[in-house]
Short mmCIF file of C-alpha atoms and ligand atoms in Angstrom, two decimals:
data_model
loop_
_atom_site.label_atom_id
_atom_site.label_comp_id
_atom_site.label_asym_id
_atom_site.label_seq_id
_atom_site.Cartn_x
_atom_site.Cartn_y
_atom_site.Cartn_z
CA UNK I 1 -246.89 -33.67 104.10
CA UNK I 2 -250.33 -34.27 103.56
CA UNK I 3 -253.37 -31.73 102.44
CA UNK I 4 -255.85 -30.92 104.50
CA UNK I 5 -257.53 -31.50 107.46
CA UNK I 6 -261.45 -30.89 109.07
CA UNK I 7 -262.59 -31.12 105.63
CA UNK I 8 -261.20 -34.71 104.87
CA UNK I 9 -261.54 -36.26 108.03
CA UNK I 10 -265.11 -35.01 108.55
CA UNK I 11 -266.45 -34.45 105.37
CA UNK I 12 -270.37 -34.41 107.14
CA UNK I 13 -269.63 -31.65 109.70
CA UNK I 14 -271.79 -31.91 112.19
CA UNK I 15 -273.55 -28.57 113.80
CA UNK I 16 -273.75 -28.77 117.54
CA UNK I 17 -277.33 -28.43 119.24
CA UNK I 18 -276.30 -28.29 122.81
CA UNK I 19 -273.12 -27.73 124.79
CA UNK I 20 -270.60 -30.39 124.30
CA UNK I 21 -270.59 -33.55 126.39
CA UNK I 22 -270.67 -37.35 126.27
CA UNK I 23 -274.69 -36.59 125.51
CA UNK I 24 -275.37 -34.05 123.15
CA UNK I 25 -277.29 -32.48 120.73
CA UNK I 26 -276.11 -32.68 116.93
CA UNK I 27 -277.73 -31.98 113.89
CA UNK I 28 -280.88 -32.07 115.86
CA UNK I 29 -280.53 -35.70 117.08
CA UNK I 30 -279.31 -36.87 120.50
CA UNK I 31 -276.49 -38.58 120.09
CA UNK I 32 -273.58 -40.21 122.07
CA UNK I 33 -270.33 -38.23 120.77
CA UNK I 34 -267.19 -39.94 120.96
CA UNK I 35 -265.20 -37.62 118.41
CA UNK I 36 -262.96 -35.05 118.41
CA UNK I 37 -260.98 -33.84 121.51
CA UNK I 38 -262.69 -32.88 124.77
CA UNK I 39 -261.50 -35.45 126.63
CA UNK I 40 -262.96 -34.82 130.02
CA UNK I 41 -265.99 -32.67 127.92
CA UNK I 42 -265.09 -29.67 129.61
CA UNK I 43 -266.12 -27.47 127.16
CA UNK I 44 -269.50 -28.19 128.06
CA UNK I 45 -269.15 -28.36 132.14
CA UNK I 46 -271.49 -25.88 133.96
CA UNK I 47 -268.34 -24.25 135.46
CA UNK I 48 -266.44 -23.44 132.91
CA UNK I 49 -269.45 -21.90 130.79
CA UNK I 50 -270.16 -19.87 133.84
CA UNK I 51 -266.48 -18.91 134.21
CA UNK I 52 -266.57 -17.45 130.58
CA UNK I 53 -269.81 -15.91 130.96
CA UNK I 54 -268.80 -14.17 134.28
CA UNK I 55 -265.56 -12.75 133.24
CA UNK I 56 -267.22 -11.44 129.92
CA UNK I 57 -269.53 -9.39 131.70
CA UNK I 58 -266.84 -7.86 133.70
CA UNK I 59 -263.90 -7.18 131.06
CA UNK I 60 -265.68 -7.68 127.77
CA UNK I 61 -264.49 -9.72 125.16
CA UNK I 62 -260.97 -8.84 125.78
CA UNK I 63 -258.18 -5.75 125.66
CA UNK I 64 -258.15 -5.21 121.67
CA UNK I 65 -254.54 -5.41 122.34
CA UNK I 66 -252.08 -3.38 124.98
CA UNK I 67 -253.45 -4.33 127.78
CA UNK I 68 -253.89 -7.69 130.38
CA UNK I 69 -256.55 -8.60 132.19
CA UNK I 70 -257.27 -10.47 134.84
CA UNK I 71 -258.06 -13.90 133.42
CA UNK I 72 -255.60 -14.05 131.18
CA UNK I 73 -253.19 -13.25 134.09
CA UNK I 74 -255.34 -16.24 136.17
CA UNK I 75 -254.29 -18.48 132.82
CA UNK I 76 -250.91 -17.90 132.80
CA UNK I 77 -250.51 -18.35 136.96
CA UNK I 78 -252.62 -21.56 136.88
CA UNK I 79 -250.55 -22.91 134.20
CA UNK I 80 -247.17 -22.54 135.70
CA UNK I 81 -248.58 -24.49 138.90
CA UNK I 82 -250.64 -27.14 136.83
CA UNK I 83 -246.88 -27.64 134.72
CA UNK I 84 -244.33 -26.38 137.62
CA UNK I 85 -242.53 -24.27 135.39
CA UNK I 86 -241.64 -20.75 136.35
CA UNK I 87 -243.95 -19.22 133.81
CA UNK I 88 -246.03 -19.63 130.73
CA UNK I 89 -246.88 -17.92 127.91
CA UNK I 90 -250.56 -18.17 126.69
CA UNK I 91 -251.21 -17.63 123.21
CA UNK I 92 -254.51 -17.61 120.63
CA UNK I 93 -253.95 -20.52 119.58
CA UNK I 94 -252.21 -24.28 120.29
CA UNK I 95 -251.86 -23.79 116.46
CA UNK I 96 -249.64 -20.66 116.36
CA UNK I 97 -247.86 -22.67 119.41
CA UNK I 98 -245.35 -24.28 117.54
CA UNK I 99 -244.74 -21.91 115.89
CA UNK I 100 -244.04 -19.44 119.00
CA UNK I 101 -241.71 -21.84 120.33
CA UNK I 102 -239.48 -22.64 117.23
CA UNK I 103 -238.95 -19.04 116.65
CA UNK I 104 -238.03 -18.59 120.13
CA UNK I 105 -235.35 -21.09 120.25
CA UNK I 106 -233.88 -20.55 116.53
CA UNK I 107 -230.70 -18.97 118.23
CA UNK I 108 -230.12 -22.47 119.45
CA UNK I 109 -230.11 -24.47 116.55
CA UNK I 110 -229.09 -24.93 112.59
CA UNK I 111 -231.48 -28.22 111.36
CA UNK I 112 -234.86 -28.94 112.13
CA UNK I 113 -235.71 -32.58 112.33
CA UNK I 114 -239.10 -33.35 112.49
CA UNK I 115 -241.09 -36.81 112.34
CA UNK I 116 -242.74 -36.89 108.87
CA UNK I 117 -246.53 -37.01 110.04
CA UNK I 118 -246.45 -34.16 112.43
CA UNK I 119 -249.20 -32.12 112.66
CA UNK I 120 -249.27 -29.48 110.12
CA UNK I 121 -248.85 -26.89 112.44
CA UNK I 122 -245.80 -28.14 113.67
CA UNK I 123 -244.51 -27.83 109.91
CA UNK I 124 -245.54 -24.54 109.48
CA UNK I 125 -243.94 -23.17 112.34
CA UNK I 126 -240.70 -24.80 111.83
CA UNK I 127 -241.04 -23.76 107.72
CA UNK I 128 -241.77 -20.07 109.74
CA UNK I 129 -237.88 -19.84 111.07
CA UNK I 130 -236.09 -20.66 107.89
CA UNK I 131 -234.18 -23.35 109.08
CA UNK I 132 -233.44 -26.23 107.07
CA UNK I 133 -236.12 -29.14 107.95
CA UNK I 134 -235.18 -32.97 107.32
CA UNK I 135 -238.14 -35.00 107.90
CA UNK I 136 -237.56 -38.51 109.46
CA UNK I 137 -239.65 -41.57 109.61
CA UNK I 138 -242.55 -41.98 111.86
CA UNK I 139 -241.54 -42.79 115.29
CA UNK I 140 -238.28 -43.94 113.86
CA UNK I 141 -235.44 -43.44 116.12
CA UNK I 142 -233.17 -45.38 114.11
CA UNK I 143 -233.69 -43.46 111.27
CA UNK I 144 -233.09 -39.94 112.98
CA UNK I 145 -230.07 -41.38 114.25
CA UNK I 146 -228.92 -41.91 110.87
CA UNK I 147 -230.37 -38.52 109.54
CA UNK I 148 -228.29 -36.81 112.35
CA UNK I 149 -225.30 -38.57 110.94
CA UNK I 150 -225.74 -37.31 107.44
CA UNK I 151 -227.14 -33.79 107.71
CA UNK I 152 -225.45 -32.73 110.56
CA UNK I 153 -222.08 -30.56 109.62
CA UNK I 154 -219.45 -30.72 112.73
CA UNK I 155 -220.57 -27.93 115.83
CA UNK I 156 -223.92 -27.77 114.30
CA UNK I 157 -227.16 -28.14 116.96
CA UNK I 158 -230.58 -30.17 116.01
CA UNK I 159 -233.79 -29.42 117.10
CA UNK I 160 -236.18 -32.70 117.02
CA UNK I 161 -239.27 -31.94 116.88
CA UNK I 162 -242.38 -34.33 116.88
CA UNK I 163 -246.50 -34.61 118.13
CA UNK I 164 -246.40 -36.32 121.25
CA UNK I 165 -249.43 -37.93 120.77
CA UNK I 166 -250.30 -38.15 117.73
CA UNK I 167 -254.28 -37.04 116.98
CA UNK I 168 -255.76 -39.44 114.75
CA UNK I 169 -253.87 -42.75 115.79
CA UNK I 170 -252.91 -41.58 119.27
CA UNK I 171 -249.44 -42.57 118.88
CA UNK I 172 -247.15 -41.69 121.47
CA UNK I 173 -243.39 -40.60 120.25
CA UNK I 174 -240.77 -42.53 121.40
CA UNK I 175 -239.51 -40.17 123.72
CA UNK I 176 -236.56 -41.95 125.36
CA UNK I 177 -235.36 -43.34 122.30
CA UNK I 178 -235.20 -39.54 121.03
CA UNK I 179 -233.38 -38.80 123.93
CA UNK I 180 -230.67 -41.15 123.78
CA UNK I 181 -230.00 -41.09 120.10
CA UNK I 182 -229.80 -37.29 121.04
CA UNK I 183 -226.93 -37.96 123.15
CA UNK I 184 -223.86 -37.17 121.01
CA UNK I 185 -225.07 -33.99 120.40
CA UNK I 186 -224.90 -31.97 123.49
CA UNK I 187 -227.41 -29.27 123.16
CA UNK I 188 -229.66 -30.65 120.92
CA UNK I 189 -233.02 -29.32 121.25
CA UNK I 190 -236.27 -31.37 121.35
CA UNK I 191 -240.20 -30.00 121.33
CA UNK I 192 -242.71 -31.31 121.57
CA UNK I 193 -246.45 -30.35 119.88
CA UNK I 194 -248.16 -31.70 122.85
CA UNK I 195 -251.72 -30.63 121.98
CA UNK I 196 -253.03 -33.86 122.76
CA UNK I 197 -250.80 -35.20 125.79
CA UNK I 198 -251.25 -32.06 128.53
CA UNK I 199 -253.73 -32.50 130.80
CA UNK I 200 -254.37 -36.07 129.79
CA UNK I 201 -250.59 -38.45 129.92
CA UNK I 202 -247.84 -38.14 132.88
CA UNK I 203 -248.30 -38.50 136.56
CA UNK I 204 -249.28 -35.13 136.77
CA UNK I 205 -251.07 -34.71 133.51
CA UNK I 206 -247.81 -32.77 132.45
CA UNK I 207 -247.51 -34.24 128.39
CA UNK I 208 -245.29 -36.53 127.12
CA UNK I 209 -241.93 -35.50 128.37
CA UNK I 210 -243.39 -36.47 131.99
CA UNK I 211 -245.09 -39.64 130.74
CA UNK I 212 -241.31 -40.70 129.55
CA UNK I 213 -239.64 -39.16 132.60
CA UNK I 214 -237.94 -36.63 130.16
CA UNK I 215 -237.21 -33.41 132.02
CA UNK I 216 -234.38 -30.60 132.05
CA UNK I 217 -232.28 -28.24 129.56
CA UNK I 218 -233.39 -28.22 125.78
CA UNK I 219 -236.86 -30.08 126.43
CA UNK I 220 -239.90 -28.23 125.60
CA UNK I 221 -243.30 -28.92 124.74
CA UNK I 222 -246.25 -26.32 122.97
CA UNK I 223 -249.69 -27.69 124.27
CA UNK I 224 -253.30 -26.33 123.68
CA UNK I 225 -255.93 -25.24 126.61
CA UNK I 226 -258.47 -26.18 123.86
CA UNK I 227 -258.49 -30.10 124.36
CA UNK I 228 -258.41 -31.42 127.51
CA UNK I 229 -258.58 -28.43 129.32
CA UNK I 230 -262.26 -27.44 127.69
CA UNK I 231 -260.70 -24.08 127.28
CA UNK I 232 -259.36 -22.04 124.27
CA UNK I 233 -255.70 -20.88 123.08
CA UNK I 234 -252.08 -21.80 123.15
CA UNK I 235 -250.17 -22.68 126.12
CA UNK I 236 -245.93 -22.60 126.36
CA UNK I 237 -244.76 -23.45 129.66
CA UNK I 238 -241.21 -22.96 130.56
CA UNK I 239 -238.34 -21.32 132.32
CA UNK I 240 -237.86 -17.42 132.42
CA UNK I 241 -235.02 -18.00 130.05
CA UNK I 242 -237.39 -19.35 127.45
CA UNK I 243 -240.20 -16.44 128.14
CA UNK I 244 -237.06 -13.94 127.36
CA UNK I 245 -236.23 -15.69 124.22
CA UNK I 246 -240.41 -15.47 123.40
CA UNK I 247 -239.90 -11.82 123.70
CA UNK I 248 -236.89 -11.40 122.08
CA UNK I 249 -237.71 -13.53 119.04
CA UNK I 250 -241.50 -13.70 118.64
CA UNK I 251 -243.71 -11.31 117.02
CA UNK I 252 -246.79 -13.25 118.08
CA UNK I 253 -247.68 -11.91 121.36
CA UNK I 254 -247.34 -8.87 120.48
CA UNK I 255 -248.16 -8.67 116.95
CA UNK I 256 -251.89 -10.58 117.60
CA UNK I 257 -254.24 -9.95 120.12
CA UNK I 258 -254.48 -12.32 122.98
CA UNK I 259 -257.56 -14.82 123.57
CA UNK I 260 -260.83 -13.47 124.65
CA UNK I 261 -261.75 -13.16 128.06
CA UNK I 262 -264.45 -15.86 127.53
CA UNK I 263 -261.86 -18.26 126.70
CA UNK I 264 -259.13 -17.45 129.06
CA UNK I 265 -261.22 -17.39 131.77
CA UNK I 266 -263.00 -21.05 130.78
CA UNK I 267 -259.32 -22.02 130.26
CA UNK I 268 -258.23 -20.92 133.40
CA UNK I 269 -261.38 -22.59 135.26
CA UNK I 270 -260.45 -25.92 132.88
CA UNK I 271 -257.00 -25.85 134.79
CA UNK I 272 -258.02 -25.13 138.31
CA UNK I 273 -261.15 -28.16 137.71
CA UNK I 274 -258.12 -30.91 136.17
CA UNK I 275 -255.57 -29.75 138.84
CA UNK I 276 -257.80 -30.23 141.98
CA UNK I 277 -259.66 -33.31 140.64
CA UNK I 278 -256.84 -35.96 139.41
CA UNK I 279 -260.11 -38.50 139.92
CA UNK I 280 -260.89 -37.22 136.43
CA UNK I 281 -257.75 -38.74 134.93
CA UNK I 282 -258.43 -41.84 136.46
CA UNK I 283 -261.63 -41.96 135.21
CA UNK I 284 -260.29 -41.30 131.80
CA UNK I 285 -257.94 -44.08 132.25
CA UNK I 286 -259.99 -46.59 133.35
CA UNK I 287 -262.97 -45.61 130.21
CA UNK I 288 -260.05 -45.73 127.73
CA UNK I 289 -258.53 -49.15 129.18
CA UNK I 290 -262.70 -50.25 129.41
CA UNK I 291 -262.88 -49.85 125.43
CA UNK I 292 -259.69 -50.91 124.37
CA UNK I 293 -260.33 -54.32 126.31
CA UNK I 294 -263.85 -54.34 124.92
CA UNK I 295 -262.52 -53.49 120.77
CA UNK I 296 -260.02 -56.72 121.73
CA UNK I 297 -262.82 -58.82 123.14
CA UNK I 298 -264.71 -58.18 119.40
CA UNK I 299 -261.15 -59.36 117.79
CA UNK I 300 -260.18 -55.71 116.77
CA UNK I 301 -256.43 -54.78 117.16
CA UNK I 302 -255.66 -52.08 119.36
CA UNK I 303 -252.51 -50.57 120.67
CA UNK I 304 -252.39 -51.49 124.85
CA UNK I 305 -251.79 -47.21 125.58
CA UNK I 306 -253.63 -44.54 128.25
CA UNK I 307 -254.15 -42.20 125.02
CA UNK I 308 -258.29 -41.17 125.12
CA UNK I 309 -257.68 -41.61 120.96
CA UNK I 310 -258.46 -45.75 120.03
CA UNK I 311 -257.95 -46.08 116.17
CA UNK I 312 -259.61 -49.15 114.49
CA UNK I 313 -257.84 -49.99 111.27
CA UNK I 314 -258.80 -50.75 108.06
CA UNK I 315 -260.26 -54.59 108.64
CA UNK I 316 -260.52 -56.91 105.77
CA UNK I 317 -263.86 -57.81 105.75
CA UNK I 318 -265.74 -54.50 105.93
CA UNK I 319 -265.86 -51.39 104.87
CA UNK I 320 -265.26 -49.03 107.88
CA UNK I 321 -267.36 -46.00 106.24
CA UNK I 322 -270.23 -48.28 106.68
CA UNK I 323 -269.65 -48.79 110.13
CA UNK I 324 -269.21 -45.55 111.79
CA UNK I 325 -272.69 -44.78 109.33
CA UNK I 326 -274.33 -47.80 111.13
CA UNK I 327 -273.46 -46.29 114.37
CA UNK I 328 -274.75 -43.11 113.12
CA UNK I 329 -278.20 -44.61 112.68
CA UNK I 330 -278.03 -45.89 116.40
CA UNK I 331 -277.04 -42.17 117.31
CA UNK I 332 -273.40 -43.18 118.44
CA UNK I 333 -271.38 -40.56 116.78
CA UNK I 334 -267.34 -41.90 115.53
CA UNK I 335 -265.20 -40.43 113.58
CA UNK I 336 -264.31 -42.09 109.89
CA UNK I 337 -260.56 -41.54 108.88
CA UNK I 338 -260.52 -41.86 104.97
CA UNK I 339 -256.74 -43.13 103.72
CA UNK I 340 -254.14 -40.01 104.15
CA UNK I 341 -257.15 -37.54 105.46
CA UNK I 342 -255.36 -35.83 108.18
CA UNK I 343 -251.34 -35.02 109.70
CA UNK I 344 -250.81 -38.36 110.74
CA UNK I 345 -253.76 -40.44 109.27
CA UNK I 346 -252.57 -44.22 107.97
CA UNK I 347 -252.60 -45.21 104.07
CA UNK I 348 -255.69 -46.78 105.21
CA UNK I 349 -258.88 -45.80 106.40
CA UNK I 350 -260.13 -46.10 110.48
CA UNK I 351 -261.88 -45.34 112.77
CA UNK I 352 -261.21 -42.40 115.35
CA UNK I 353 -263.27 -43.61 118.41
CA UNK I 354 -262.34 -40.56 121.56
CA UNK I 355 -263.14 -41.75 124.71
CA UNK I 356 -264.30 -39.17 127.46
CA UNK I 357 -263.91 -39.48 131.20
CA UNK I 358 -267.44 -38.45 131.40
CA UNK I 359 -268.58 -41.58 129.26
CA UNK I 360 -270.47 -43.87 131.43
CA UNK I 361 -270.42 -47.65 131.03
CA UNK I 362 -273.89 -47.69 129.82
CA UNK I 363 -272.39 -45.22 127.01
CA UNK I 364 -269.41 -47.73 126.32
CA UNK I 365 -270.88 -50.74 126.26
CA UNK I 366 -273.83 -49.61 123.57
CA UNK I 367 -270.81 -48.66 121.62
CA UNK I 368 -269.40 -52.25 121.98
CA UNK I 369 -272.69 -53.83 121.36
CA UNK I 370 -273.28 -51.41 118.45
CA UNK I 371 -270.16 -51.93 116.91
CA UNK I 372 -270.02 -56.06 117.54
CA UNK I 373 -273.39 -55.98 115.20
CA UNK I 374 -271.43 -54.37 112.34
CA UNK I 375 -268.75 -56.32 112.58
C1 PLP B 401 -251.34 -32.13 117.12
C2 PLP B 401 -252.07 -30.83 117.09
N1 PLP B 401 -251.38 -29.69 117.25
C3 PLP B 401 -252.00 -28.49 117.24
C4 PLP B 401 -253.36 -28.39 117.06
C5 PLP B 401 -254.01 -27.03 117.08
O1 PLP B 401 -254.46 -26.72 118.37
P1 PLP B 401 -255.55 -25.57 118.59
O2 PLP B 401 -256.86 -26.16 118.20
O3 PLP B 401 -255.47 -25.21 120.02
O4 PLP B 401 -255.17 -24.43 117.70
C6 PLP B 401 -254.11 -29.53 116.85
C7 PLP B 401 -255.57 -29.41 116.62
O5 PLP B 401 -256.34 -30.30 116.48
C8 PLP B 401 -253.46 -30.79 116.87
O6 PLP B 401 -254.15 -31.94 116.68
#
């Protein structure tokens, strides 16, 4: 596993000047920001800020343990209608969230098998239960099949568990292909770390197991309200079953204190906004299919995929650093990916260009122009 992380991939951290959005104020320039992981930039929408504001005069900044409140009751409701689950558990972080969820479940398996770049918090939570942990190749089916063959002793149950999107290269793991060579086994376990998928892949803006029509027994997925939904904190929907197992096998919940009412109140206001306004995915869509037409028109490789995340890879004749810096000096903010610098970054450097539903075309195509200058 690699070191690291916000350090490597952004060693100039940038100090925001206003709330975040497509538009915004950093390091007291205004600049067009197309990094990190806001992908509708509802961190910075007027509703959400007032939701948070509202709630923390009422309750506070939160129980100091014990108690609920209201909005992180709201959280927990909105999220088992946004993922039609029968509950949800919501947690401080998406980080801790993998975590939550392998400890839950480590009744119902013996071997963790997890796809080598997975985000690191995917390897400490599994590292958290005990369990052995065989690593297999990245998005390698073929080669979990055959580490299922050889690490597998007869009556023994495998958990697979992956990113499923992964955050730098915006991946998606091959879901079905998991699935089937999961077959033989018959309650093999898979979870997903889907930090990056909910709210943003899937008819419904479900994650990953709805984007590859994955559903029932032994599927589960740990996502984040602090991406896409422009909230804060850890989100675990699921069955009753699983929410028993959470309290029978987790110390989190209980052990830390929940979010603050600020951010379970934004989150919940982040969920109500995506769940009555599916235009927003759309939009998304159609700015992420806008760019990755427009990288191809300039001769640049990209994947053909609905993820927000558009990697540029290392190109022969120039030095990416120099590039996102020349974009810099235009005030069009990208973020450079030096060789190894995060979970899942390639051997060699890129480009991590986000792509917002609230970009406009104005916004996209300076990025094009910019960016077909450097070239
Ligand atoms: C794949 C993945 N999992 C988990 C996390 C952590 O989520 P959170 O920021 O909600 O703690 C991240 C954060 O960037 C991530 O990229």
């Amino acid at each position: 596993m690699k070191r690291g992380g916000q350090q490597e991939m952004a060693p100039d951290i940038k100090t925001m000047g206003s709330a975040l959005g497509p538009r915004m104020l950093i390091d007291g320039r205004e600049v067009d920001y197309f990094c990190g992981t806001s992908y509708y930039t509802l961190h910075g929408d007027p509703r959400v800020i007032e939701a948070a504001c509202e709630a923390t005069r009422q309750y506070g900044m939160g129980p100091a343990t014990l108690m609920t409140s209201p909005p992180l009751l709201e959280v927990v409701k909105r999220a088992t209608e946004f993922f039609q689950t029968e509950s949800a558990q919501y947690i401080i972080s998406g980080y801790l969230g993998d975590m939550l969820l392998a400890q839950a479940l480590s009744d119902d398996y013996d071997v963790v098998f997890v796809d080598a770049t997975s985000h690191y918090s995917v390897f400490d939570g599994i590292r958290s239960t005990g369990k052995r942990v065989i690593p297999f190749c990245h998005l390698d089916a073929e080669d979990l099949r055959q580490k299922l063959q050889e690490n597998l002793k007869p009556k023994q149950t495998p958990l697979v568990m992956s990113d499923g999107v992964f955050p730098v290269t915006g991946a998606i793991a091959p879901l079905r292909e998991y699935v089937e060579v999961l077959t033989p086994y018959k309650d093999g376990l898979l979870c997903m770390d889907d930090s990056h998928a909910v709210g943003v892949i899937g008819e419904k803006g479900q994650g990953s197991l709805e984007h590859c029509g994955i559903q029932g027994k032994n599927r589960y997925l740990a996502g984040t309200l602090s991406k896409a939904f422009g909230g804060l904190g850890g989100i675990i929907p699921g069955s009753r079953e699983l929410m028993e197992k959470i309290s029978r096998n987790v110390r989190i919940p209980n052990g830390a204190s929940p979010p603050s009412t600020a951010a379970a109140a934004a989150s919940a206001m982040g969920l109500k906004i995506l769940s009555e306004h599916p235009e927003m995915r759309t939009q998304l869509w159609s700015n992420v299919s806008y760019m990755r037409t427009g990288l191809r028109r300039l001769g640049i490789s990209v994947a053909d995929s609905p993820i927000p995340i558009v990697s540029v890879s290392a190109l022969a004749t120039v030095d990416l650093k120099q590039v996102q810096q020349g974009l810099k000096k235009e005030d069009i903010l990208v973020a450079y990916v030096p060789p190894g610098g995060y979970s899942d970054a390639p051997d060699t450097e890129s480009l991590r260009i986000a792509v917002f539903s609230s970009h406009t075309q104005e916004q996209l195509d300076r990025l094009l122009d910019a960016l077909r200058k450097l070239l």
